[in-house]
Coordinates of C-alpha atoms in Angstrom, one line a residue:
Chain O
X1 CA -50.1 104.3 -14.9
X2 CA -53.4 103.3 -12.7
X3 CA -52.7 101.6 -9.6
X4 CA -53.9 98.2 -8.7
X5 CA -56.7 98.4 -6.2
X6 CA -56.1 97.0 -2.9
X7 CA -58.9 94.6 -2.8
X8 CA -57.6 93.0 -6.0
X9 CA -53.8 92.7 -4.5
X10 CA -55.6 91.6 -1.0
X11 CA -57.3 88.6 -3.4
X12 CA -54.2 87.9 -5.3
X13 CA -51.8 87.1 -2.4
X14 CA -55.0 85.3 -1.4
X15 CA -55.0 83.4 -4.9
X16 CA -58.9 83.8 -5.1
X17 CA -59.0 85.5 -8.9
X18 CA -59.9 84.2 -11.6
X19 CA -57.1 82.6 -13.8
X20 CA -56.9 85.8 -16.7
X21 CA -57.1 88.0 -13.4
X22 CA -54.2 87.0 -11.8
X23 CA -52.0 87.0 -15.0
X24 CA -52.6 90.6 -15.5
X25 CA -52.2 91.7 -11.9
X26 CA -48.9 89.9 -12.4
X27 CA -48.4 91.9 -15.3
X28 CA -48.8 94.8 -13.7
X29 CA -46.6 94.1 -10.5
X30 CA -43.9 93.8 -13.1
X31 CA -44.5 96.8 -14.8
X32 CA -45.4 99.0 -11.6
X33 CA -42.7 99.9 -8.6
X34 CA -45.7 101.2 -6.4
X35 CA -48.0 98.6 -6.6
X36 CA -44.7 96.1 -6.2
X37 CA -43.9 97.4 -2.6
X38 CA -47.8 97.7 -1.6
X39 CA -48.1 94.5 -2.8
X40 CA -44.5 93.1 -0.8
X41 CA -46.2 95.2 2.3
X42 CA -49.6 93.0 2.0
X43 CA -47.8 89.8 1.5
X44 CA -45.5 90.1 4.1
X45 CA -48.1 91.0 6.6
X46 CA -50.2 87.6 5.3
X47 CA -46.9 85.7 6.3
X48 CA -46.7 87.3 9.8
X49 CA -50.1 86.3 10.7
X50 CA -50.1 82.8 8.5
X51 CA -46.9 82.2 11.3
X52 CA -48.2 83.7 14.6
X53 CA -47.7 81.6 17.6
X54 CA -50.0 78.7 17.9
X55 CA -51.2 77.9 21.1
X56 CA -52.3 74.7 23.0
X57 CA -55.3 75.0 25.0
X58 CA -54.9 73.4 28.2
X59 CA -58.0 71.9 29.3
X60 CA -59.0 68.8 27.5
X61 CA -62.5 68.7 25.9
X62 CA -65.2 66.8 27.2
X63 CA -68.4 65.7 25.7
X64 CA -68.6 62.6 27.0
X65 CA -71.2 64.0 30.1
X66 CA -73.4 65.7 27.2
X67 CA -76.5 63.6 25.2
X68 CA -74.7 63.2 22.0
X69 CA -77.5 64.7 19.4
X70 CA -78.3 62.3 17.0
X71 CA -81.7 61.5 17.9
X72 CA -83.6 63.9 15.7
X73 CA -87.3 63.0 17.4
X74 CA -86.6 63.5 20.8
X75 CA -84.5 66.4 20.1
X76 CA -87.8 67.4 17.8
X77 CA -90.1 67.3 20.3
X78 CA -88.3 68.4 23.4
X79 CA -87.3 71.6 20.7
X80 CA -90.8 71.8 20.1
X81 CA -92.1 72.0 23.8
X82 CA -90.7 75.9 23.8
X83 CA -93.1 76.9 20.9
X84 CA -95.7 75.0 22.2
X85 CA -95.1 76.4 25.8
X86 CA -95.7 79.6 24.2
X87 CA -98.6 78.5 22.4
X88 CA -99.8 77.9 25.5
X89 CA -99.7 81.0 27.5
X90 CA -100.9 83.1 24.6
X91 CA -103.7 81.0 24.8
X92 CA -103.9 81.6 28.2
X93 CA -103.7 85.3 28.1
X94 CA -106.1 85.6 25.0
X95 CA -108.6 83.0 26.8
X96 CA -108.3 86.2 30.5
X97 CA -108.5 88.5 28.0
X98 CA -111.9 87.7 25.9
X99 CA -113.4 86.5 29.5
X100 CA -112.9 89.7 31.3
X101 CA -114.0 91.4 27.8
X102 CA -117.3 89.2 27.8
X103 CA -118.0 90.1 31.8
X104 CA -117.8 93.6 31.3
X105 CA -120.3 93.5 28.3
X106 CA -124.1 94.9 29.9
X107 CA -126.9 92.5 30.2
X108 CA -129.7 95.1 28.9
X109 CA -132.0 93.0 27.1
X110 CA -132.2 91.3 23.8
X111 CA -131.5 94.0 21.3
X112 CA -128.9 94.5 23.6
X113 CA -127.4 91.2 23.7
X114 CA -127.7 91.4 20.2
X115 CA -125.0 93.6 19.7
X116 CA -123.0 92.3 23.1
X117 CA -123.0 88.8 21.4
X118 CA -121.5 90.6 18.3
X119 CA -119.1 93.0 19.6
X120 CA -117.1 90.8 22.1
X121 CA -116.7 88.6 19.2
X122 CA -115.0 91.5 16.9
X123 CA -113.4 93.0 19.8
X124 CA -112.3 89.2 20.6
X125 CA -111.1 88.6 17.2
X126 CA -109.2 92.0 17.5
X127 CA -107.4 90.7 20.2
X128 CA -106.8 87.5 18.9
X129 CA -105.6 89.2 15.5
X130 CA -103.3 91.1 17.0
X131 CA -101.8 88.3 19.2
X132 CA -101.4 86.1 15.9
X133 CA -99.9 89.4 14.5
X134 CA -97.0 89.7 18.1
X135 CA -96.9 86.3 17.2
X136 CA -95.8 86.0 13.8
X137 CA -93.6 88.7 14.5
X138 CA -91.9 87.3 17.5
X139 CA -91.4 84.5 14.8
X140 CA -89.3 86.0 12.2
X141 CA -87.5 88.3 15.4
X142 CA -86.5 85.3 16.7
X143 CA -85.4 84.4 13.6
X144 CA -82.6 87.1 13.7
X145 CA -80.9 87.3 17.3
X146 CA -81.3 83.4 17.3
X147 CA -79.0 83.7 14.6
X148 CA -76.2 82.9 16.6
X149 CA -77.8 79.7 17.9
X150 CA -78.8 79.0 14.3
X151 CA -75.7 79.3 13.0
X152 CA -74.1 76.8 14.9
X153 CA -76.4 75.1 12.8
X154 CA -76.1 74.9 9.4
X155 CA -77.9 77.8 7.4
X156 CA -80.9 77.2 6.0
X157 CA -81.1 75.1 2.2
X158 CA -82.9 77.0 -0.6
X159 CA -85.3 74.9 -0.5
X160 CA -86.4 75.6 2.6
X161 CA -87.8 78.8 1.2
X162 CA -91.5 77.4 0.3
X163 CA -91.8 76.6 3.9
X164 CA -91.7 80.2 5.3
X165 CA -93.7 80.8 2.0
X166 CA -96.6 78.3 3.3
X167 CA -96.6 79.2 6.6
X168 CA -97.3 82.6 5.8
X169 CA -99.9 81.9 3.7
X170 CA -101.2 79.7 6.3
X171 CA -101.3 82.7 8.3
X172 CA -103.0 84.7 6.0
X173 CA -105.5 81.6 5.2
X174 CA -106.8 81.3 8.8
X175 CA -106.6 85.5 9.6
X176 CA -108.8 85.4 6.2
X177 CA -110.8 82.8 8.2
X178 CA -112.2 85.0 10.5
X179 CA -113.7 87.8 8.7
X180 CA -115.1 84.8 6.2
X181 CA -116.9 83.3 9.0
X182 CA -118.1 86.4 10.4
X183 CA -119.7 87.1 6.7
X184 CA -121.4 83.4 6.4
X185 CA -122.8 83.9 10.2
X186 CA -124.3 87.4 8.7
X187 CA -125.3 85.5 5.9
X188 CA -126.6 82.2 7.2
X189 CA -128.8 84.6 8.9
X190 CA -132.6 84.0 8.0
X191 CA -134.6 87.0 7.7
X192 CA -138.7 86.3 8.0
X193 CA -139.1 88.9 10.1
X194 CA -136.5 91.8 9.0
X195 CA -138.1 94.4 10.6
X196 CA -138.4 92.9 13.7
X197 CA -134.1 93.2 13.6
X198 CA -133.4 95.9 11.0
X199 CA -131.2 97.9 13.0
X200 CA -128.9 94.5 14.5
X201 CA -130.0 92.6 11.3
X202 CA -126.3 92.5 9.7
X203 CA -124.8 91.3 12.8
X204 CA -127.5 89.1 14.3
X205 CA -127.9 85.6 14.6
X206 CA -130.9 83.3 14.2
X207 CA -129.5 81.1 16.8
X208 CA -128.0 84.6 17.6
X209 CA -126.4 84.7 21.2
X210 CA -125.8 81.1 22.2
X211 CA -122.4 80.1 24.0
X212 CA -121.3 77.7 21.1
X213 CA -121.2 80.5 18.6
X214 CA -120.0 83.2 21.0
X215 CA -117.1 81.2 21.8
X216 CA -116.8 80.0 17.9
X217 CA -114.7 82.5 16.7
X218 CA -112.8 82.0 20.5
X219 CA -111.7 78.7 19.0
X220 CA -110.7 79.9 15.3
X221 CA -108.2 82.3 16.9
X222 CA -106.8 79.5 19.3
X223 CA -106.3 77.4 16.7
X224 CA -104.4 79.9 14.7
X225 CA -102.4 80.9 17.7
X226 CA -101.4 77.2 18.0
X227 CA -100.9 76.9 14.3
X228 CA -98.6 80.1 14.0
X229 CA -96.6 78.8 16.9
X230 CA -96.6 75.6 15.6
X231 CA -95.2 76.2 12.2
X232 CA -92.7 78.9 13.7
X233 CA -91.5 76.2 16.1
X234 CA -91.5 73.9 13.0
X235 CA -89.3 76.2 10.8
X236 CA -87.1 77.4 13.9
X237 CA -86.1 74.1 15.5
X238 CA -87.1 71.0 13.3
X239 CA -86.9 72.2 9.4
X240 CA -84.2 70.0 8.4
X241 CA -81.0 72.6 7.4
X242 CA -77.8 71.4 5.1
X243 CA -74.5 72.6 6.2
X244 CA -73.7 75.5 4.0
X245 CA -69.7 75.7 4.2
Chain I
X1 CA -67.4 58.6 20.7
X2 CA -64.1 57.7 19.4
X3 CA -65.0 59.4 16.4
X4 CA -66.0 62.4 17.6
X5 CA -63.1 62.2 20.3
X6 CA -60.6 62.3 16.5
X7 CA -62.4 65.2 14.8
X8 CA -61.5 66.8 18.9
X9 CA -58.0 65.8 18.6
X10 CA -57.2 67.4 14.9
X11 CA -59.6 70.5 15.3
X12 CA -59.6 71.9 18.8
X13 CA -56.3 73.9 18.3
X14 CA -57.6 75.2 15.3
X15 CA -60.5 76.5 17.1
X16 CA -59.0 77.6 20.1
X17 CA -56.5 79.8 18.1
X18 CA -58.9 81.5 16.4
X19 CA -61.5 81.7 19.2
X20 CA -58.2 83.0 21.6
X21 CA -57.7 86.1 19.1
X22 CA -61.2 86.9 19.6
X23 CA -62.2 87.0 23.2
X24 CA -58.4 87.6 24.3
X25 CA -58.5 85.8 27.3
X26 CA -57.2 82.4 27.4
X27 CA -59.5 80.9 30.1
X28 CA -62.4 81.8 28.1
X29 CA -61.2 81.1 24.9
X30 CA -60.8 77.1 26.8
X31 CA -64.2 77.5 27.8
X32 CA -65.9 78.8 24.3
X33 CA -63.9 76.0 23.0
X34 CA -65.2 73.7 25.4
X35 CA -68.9 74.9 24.6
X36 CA -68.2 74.9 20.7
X37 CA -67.2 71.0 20.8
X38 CA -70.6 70.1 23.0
X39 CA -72.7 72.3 20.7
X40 CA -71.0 70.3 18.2
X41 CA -71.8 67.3 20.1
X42 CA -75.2 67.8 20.7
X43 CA -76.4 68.8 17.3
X44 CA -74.1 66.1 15.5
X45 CA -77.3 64.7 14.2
X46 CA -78.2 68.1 12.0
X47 CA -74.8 67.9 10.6
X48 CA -75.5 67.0 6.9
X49 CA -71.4 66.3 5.6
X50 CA -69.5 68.6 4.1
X51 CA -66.5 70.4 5.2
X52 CA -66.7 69.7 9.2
X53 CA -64.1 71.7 9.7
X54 CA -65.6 74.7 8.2
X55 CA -68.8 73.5 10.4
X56 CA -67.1 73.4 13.7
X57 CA -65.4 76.4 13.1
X58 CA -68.6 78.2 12.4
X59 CA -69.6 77.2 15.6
X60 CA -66.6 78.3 17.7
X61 CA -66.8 81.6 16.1
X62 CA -70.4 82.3 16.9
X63 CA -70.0 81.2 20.3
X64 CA -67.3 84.0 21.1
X65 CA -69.5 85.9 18.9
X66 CA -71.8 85.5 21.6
X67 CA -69.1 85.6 24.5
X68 CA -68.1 89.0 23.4
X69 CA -71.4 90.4 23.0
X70 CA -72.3 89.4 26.9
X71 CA -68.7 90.4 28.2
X72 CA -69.2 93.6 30.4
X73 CA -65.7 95.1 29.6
X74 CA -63.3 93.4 27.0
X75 CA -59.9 92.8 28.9
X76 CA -57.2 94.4 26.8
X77 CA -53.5 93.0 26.0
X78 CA -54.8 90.0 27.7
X79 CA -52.1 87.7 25.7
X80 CA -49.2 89.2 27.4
X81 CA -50.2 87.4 30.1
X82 CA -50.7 83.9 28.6
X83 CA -49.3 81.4 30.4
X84 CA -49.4 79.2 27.4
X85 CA -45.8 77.7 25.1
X86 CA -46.2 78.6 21.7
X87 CA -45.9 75.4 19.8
X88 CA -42.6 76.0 17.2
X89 CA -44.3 77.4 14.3
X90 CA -41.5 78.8 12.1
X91 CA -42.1 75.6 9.9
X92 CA -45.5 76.3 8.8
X93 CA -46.4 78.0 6.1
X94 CA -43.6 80.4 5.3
X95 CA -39.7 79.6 5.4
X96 CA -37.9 79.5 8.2
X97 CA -35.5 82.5 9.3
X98 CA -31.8 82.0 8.2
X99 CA -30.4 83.3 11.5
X100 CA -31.3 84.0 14.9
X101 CA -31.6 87.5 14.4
X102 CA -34.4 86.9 11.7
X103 CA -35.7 85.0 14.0
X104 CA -35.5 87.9 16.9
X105 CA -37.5 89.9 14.4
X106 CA -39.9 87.4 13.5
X107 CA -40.8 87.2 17.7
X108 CA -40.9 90.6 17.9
X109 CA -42.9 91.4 15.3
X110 CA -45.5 88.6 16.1
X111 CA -45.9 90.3 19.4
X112 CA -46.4 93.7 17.4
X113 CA -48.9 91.7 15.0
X114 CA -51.2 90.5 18.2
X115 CA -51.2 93.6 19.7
X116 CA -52.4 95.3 16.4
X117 CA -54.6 92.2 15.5
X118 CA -56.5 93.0 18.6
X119 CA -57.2 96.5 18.1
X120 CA -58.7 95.5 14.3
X121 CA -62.9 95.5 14.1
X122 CA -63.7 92.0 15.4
X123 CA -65.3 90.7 11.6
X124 CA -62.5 92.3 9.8
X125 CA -60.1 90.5 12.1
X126 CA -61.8 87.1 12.0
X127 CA -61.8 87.0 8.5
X128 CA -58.3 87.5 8.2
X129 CA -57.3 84.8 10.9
X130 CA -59.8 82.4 9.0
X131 CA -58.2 82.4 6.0
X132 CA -54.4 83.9 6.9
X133 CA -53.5 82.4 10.1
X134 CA -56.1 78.6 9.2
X135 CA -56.3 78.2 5.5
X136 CA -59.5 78.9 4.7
X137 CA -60.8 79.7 1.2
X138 CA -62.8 83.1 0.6
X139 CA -65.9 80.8 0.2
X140 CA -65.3 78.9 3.1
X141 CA -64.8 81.3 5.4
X142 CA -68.3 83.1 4.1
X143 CA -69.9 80.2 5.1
X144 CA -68.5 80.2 8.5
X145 CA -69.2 83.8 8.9
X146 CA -72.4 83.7 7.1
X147 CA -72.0 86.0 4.4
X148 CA -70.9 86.7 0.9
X149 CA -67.7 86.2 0.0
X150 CA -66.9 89.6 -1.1
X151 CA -67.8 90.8 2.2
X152 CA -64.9 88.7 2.9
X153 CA -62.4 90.0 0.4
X154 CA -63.9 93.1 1.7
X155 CA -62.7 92.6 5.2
X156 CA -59.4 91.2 4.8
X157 CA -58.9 94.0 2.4
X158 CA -59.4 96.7 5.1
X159 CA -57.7 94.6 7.5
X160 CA -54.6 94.3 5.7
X161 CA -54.6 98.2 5.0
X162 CA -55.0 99.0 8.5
X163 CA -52.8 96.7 10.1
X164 CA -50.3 98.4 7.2
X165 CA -51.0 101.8 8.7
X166 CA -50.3 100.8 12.3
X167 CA -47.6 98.9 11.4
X168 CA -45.9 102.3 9.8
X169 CA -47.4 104.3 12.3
X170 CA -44.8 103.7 15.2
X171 CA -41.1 104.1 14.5
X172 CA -40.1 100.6 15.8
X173 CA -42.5 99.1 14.6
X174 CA -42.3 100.3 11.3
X175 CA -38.1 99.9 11.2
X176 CA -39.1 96.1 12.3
X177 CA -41.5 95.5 9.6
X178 CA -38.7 96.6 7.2
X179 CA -36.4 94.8 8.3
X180 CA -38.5 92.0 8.0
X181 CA -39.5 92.8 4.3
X182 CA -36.1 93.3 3.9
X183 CA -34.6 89.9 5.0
X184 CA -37.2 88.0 3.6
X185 CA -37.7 89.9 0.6
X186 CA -35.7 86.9 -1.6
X187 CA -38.2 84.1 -0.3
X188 CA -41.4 85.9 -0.8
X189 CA -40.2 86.9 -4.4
X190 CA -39.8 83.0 -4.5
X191 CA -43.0 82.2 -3.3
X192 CA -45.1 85.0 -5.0

């Protein structure tokens, strides 16, 4: 005779099968002396830890000196201020970054400052890239170890599913951005003279090395950072979650 | 307040019995059950209805989740030294011993079971407490564990094995656990 297996006795003292299940498992304990003492074995050690000692914890619980937590805005925005504060420093370090980039550039002339207008920029968006990249991964890392904050939180509702789905493509909307803008500046750029610029043509401008559109790209990438840290801050601290138990 | 002062009242020992068995300390199993009830507290506006016990439960656990994982040594056999009274608890659950010495075994073999509970893998022995020592359903106590309930049948099922096996793996023990099978053999047949 084939033995019941143990995680179908463990369920049946647990009375978690199916109706048809636990009729035949039944069944079976009648019909079976070695399943009847494994099963007497599990049992009884269910009973010894269903009647362990209960203890009293001494110390009475106090929550009176704690803000109670049911105002959602504050506890939105001063929730938010950590994303935000982050937000905030990236900027900071991507803002260093770019300048000492920009000041080590050479001033040769103004083929030369054709290409040091250009390559800052791509070197800046590099940068930037790959801070939105450290970002978005510090976002779904923090995800993970902040598990055991989060789950003293309710676990996320199905629905909240699109949201991770949009912010993504947010993120890949605004990285898509930058290339796209560096293809209309190459575009937008009027050739009556082409020879004059062949070899810098692709990457020149016809307002070509003015501050605004140096710093242009500069201000795409902030805004991304702030978006991604945003929407990560959004989805870790504010997304509205339903209890799951 | 007042409410929240109630849901204190009929939950904490839950919690604290469950949260004891985990950290085995009882001074920080007061204060993760201190820190599980403000958590609660605090985020009482997030709390969507449902099954609040299952929901504060879910937070006492992760907290000594997180008490165990920042512990620098894990203090062993820590419950001999309890200085708390075990509330009578023959009456619970299962019948209560015919004589006093049933009720000599049943001692001695709880003091076996807490010794052998704390040697278990720490998610194969909250899942057991969860829904052995508090009640909980197989889906319940997924949700306070976050994951799948057969990771739960799972884990009681390997606890229950291996508590068997050290249970038979001592003489003493083992003629205790009989003797205990023995004797009560009648009202388990009953209940089963």
């Amino acid at each position: 005779m084939e033995h019941l297996d143990p995680e179908l006795l463990s369920a049946y003292i647990d009375h978690e099968l199916p109706a048809a299940d636990m009729a035949a498992v039944e069944r079976h304990l009648a019909a079976c002396d070695t399943c009847r003492a494994e099963y007497e074995e599990l049992r009884g050690l269910s009973t010894l830890v269903r009647e362990l000692p209960v203890y009293q914890p001494k110390r009475v619980i106090d929550v009176s000196a704690h803000p109670r937590g049911g105002s959602d805005t504050l506890a939105k925005i001063i929730a938010f201020s950590k994303p935000l504060a982050i937000a905030a420093v990236l900027l900071l370090v991507a803002f260093a970054g770019l300048r000492l980039l920009t000041d080590d550039e050479p001033d040769d002339g103004g083929d030369q400052i054709s290409f040091s207008a250009v390559q800052p920029t791509e070197a800046g968006t590099e940068v930037a890239r790959e801070a939105s990249e450290d970002q978005a991964q510090d976002a779904s890392f923090a995800e993970a170890p902040a598990d055991s904050e989060s789950m003293s939180e309710p676990p996320p509702p199905m629905g909240a599913m699109p949201a991770r789905q949009s912010q993504t493509q947010a993120t890949t909307e605004v990285v898509a951005s930058a290339p796209e803008q560096q293809e209309a500046e190459a575009m937008s750029t009027p050739t009556p003279e082409p020879t004059a610029a062949a070899t810098p043509a692709p990457a020149m401008e016809p307002e070509p090395v003015g501050e605004g559109n140096r710093w242009l790209p500069v201000a795409i990438v902030a805004a991304a950072i702030v978006a991604l840290a945003g929407g990560a801050g959004w989805y870790r601290f504010v997304r509205p979650r339903r209890h799951g138990t | 307040m007042e409410a929240f002062h109630e849901l204190v009242e009929r939950h904490q020992t839950a919690l604290f019995n469950v949260v004891l068995r985990t950290v085995k300390d009882p001074a920080i199993a007061e204060d993760v059950t201190q820190d599980a009830f403000v958590r609660a507290w605090r985020s009482l506006g997030q709390f969507r209805g449902g099954n609040v016990r299952g929901w504060l439960m879910r937070i006492a656990v992760n907290r000594a989740y997180d008490t165990l994982r920042s512990q620098k040594r894990r203090p062993a056999d820590s419950l001999d030294a309890m200085e708390y009274e075990p509330r009578a608890q023959w009456s619970a659950g299962g019948a209560a011993p015919e004589h006093p010495e049933g009720h000599a075994v049943r001692r001695e073999l709880s003091e076996v079971l807490e010794r052998l509970l704390a040697k278990l893998p720490d998610d194969q022995r909250t899942a057991l407490l969860l829904v052995d020592l508090e009640g909980f359903s197989y889906d319940e106590a997924a949700g306070i564990m976050a994951v799948a309930p057969g990771t739960i049948k799972s884990r009681i099922s390997r606890a229950r094995a291996r508590l068997r096996e050290e249970m038979r793996a001592t003489t003493r023990d083992a003629e205790l656990f009989d003797r205990f099978l023995r004797r009560d053999g009648d009202v388990l047949t009953r209940d089963g």
